[in-house]
mmCIF file of C-alpha atoms in Angstrom:
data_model
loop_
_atom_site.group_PDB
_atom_site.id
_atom_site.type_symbol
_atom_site.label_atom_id
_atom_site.label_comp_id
_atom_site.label_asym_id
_atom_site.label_seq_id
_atom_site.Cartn_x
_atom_site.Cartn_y
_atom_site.Cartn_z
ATOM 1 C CA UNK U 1 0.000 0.000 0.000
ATOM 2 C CA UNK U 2 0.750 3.495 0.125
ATOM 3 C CA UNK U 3 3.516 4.554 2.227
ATOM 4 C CA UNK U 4 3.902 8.602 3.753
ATOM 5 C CA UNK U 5 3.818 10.616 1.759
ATOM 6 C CA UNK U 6 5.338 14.882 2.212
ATOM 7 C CA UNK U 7 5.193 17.649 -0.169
ATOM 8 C CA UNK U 8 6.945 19.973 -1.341
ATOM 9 C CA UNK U 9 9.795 17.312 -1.830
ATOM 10 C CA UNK U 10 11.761 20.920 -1.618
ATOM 11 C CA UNK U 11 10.909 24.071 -1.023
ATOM 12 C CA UNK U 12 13.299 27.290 -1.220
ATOM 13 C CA UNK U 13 12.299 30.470 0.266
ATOM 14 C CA UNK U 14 12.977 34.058 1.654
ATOM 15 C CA UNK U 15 13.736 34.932 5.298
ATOM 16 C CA UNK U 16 10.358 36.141 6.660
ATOM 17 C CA UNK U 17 8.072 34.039 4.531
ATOM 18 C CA UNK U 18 5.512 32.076 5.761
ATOM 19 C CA UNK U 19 5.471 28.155 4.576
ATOM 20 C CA UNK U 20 3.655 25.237 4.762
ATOM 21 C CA UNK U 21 4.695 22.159 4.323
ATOM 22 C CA UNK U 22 2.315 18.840 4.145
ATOM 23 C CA UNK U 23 1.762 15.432 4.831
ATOM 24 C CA UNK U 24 -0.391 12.454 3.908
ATOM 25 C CA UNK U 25 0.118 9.441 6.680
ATOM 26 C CA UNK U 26 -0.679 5.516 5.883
ATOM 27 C CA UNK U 27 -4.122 4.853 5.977
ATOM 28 C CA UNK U 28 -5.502 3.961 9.341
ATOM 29 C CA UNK U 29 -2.756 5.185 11.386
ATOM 30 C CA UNK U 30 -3.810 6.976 14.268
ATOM 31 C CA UNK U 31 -0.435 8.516 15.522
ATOM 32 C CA UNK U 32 1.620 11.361 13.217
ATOM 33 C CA UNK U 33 4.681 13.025 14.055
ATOM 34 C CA UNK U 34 6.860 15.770 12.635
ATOM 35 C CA UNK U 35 10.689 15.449 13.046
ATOM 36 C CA UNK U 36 13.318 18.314 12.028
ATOM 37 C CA UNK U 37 16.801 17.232 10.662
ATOM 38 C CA UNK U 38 19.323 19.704 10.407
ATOM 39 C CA UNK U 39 22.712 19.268 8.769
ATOM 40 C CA UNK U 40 25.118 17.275 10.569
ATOM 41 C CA UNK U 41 21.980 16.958 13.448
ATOM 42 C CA UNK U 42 20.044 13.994 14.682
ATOM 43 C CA UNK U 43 16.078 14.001 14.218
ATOM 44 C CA UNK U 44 14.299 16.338 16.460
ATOM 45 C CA UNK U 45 11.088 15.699 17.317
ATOM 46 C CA UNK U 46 8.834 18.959 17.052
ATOM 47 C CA UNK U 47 5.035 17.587 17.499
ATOM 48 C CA UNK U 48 3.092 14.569 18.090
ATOM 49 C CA UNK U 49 -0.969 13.799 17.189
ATOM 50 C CA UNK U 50 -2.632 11.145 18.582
ATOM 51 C CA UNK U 51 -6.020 10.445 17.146
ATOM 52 C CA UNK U 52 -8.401 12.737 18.888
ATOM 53 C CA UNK U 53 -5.931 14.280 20.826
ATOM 54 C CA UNK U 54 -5.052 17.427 22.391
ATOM 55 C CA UNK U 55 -1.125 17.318 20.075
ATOM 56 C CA UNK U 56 2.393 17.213 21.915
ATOM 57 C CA UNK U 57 3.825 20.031 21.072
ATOM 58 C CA UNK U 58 6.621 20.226 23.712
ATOM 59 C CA UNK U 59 8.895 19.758 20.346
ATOM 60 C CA UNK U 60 7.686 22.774 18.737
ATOM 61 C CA UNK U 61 11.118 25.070 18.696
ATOM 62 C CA UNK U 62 9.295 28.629 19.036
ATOM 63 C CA UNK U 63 6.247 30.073 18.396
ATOM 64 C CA UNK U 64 6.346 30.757 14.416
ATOM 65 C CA UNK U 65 5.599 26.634 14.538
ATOM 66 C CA UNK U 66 2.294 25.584 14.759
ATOM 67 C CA UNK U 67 1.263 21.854 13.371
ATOM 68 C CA UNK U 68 -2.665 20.899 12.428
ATOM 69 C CA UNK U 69 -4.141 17.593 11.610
ATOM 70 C CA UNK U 70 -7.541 17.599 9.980
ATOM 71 C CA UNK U 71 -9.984 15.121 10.219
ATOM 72 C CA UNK U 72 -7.320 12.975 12.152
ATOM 73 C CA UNK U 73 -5.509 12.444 8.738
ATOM 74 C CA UNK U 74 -3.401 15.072 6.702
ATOM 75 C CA UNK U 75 -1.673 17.557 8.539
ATOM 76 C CA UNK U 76 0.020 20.552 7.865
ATOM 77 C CA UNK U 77 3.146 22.153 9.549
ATOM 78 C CA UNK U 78 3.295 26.029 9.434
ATOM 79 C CA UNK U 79 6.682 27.916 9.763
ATOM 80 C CA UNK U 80 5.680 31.595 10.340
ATOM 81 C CA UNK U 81 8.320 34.367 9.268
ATOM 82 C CA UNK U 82 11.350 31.524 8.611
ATOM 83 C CA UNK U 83 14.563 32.042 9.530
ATOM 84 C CA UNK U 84 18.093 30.447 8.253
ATOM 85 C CA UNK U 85 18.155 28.359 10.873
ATOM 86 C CA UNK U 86 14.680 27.375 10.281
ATOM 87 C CA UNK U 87 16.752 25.326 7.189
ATOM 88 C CA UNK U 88 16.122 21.257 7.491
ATOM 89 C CA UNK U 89 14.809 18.339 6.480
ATOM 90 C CA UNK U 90 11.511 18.281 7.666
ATOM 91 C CA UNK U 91 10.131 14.857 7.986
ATOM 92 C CA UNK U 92 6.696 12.787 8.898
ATOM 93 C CA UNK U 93 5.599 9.713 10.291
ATOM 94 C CA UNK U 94 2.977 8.214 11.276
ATOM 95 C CA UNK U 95 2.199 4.642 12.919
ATOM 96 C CA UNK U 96 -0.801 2.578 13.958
ATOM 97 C CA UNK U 97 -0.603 3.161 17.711
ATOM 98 C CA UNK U 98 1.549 4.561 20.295
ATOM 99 C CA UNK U 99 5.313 5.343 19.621
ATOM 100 C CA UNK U 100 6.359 2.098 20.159
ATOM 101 C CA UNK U 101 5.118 0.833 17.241
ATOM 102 C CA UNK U 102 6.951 1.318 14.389
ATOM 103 C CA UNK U 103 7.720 4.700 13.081
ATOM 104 C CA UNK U 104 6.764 4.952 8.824
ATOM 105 C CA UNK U 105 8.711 7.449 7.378
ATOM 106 C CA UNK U 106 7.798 10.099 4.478
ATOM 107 C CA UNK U 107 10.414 11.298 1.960
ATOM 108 C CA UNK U 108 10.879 14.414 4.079
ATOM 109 C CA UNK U 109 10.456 18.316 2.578
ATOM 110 C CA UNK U 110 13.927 19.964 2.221
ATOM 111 C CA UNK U 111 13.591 23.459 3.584
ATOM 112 C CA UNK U 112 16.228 25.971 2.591
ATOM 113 C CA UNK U 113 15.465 29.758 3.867
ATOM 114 C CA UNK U 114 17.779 32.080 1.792
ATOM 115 C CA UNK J 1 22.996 16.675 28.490
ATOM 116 C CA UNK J 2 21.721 15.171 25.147
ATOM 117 C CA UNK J 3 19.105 12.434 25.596
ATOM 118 C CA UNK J 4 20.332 10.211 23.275
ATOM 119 C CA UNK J 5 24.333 10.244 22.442
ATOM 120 C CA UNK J 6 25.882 8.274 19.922
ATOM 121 C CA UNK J 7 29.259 8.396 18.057
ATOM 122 C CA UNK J 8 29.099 10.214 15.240
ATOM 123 C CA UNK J 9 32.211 8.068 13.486
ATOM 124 C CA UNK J 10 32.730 7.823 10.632
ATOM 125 C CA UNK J 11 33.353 3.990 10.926
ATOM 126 C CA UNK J 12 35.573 2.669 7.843
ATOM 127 C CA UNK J 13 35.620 -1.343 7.856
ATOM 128 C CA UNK J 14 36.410 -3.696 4.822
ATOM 129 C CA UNK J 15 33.727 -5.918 4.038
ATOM 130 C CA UNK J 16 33.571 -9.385 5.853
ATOM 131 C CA UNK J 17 34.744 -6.832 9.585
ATOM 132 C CA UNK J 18 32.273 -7.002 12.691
ATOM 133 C CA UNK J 19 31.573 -3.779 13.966
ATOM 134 C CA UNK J 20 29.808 -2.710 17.175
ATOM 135 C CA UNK J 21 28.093 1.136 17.590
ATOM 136 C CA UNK J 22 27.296 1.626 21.293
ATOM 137 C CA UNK J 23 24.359 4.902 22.107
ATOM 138 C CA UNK J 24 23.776 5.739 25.709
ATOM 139 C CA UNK J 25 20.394 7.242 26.883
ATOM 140 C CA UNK J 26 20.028 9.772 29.809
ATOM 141 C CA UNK J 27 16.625 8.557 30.853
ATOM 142 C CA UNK J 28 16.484 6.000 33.064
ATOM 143 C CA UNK J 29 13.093 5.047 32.927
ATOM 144 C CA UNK J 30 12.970 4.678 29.407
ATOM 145 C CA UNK J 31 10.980 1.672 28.095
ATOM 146 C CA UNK J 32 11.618 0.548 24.862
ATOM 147 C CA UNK J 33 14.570 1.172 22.036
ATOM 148 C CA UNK J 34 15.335 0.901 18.359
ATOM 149 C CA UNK J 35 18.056 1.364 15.868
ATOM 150 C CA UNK J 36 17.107 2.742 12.738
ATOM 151 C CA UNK J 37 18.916 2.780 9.303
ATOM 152 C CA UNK J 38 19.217 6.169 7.677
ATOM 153 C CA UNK J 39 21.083 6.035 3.864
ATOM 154 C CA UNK J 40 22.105 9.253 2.223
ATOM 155 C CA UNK J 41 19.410 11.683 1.496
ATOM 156 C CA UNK J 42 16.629 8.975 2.354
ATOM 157 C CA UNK J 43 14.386 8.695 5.301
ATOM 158 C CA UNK J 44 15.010 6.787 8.624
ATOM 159 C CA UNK J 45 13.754 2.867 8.912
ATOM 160 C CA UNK J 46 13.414 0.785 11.125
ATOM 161 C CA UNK J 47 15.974 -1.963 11.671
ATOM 162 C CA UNK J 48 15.427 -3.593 14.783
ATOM 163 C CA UNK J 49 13.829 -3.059 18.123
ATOM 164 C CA UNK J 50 15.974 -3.792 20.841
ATOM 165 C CA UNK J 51 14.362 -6.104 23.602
ATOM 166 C CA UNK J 52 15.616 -6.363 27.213
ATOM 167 C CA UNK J 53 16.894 -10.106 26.474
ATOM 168 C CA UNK J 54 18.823 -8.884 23.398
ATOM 169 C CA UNK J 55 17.794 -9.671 20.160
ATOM 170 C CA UNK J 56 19.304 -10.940 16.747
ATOM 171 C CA UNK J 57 18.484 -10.734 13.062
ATOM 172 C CA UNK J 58 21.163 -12.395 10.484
ATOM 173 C CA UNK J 59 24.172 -10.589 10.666
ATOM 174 C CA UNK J 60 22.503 -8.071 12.926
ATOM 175 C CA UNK J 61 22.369 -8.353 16.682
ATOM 176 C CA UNK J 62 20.978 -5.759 19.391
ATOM 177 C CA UNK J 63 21.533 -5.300 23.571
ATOM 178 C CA UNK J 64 20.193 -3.797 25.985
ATOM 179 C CA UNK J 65 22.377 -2.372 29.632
ATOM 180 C CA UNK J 66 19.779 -0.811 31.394
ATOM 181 C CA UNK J 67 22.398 -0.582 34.355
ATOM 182 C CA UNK J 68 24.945 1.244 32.657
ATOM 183 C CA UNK J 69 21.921 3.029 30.242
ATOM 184 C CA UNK J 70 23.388 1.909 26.840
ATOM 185 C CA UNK J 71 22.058 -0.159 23.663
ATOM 186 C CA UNK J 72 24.583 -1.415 21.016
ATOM 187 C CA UNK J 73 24.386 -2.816 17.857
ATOM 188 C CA UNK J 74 26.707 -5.275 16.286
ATOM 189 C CA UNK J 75 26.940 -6.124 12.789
ATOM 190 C CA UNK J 76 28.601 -9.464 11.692
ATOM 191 C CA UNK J 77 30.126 -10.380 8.073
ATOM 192 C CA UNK J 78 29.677 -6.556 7.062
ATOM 193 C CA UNK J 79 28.251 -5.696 3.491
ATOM 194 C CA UNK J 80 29.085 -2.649 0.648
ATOM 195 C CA UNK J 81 25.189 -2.525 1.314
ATOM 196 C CA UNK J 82 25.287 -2.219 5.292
ATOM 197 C CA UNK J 83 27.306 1.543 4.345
ATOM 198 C CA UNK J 84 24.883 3.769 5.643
ATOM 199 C CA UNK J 85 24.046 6.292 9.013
ATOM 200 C CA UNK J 86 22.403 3.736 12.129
ATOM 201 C CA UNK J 87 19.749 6.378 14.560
ATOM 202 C CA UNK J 88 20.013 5.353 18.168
ATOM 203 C CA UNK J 89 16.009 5.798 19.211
ATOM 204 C CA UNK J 90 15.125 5.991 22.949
ATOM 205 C CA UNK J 91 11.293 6.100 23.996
ATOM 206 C CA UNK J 92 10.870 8.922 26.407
ATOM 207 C CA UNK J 93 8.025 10.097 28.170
ATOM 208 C CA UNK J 94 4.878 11.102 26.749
ATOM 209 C CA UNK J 95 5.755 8.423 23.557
ATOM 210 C CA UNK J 96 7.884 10.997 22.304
ATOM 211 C CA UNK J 97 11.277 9.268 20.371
ATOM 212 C CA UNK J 98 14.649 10.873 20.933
ATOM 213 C CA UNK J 99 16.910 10.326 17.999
ATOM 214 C CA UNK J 100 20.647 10.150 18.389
ATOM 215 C CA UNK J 101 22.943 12.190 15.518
ATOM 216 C CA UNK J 102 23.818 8.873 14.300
ATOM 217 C CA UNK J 103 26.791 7.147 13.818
ATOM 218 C CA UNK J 104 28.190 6.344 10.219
ATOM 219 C CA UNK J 105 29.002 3.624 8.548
ATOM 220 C CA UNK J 106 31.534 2.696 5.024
ATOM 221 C CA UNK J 107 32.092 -0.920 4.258
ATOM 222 C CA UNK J 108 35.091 -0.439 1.813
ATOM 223 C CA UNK J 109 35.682 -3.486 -0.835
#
């Protein structure tokens, strides 16, 4: 079946932009997460969704992130007014339960704020 | 301190070499633990969980040292295709997953 899937598969932009940046989990899964990898950096986790939910956001690195996740499905991760540093790979997964089942991985957006 | 530390390498070994990649975890009351198998410009997957009795898969074999707080991975009979960047993953609370930076791997012919 169909695995994650993320889009843009790239996106360049200008300091102070706004961006958003999507993702389509397997089927059925009930758990999505958003990880941040930066060059030469292990994965950071920035946000969590667990079916209905109230979302972990104790990943989230400032304010100008905010993650949503409609209809318990797609969600969409919003970098307000990027920075350089705001420059990763941003990536998605989602599994069928609680984090200790395994982890899918999407293709991941690369992010590059000139 | 990180919660996940790893050694970032690189690790160079000629093909047929065992090699071993140790990761330490801060948390003591994490539950459960995974390596994961990153190759250049691709996503993380998942290799192995590692279980409290220690685990094995082929060439691949995982522990657990909840005393000293470590996981290690050991790779037997090393491939050209086992070149690639293995994520220590520690469980932490509230089912969040703490990713180490990785350590790398080259199998040279």
């Amino acid at each position: 079946g169909a695995g994650v899937s993320q889009s843009p598969s790239n996106k360049v932009t200008e300091k102070g932009k706004d961006v958003e940046l999507r993702c389509d989990p397997i089927s059925g899964h009930t758990a999505l997460y958003w990880y941040r990898q930066s060059l030469g950096q292990g994965l950071e986790f920035l946000i969590y969704f667990q079916g209905n939910s109230a979302p972990d956001k104790s990943g989230l690195p400032s304010d100008r992130f905010s993650a949503e996740r409609t209809g318990g499905s797609v969600s969409t991760l919003t970098i307000q007014r990027t920075q350089q540093e705001d420059s990763a790979v941003y990536l998605c997964a989602s599994s069928g339960g609680g984090a200790w089942e395994t982890q899918y991985f999407g293709p991941g957006t690369r992010l590059l704020v000139l | 301190r990180k919660e996940v530390e790893q050694d970032p390498g690189p690790f160079n070994v000629p093909e047929g070499a065992t090699v071993a990649f140790n990761c330490t975890y801060s948390n003591s009351a994490s539950q459960s633990f995974f390596w994961y198998r990153q190759d250049c410009r691709k996503e993380p997957k998942l290799l192995m969980s590692v279980y409290s009795s220690g685990n094995e898969d082929g060439r691949f074999t995982a522990q657990l040292n909840r005393a000293s707080q470590y996981i290690s991975l050991l790779i037997r009979d090393s491939k050209l295709s086992d070149s690639a960047t293995y994520l220590c993953v520690v469980m932490g609370g509230a089912n969040n997953l703490f990713f180490g930076t990785g350590t790398r791997l080259t199998v040279i012919p």
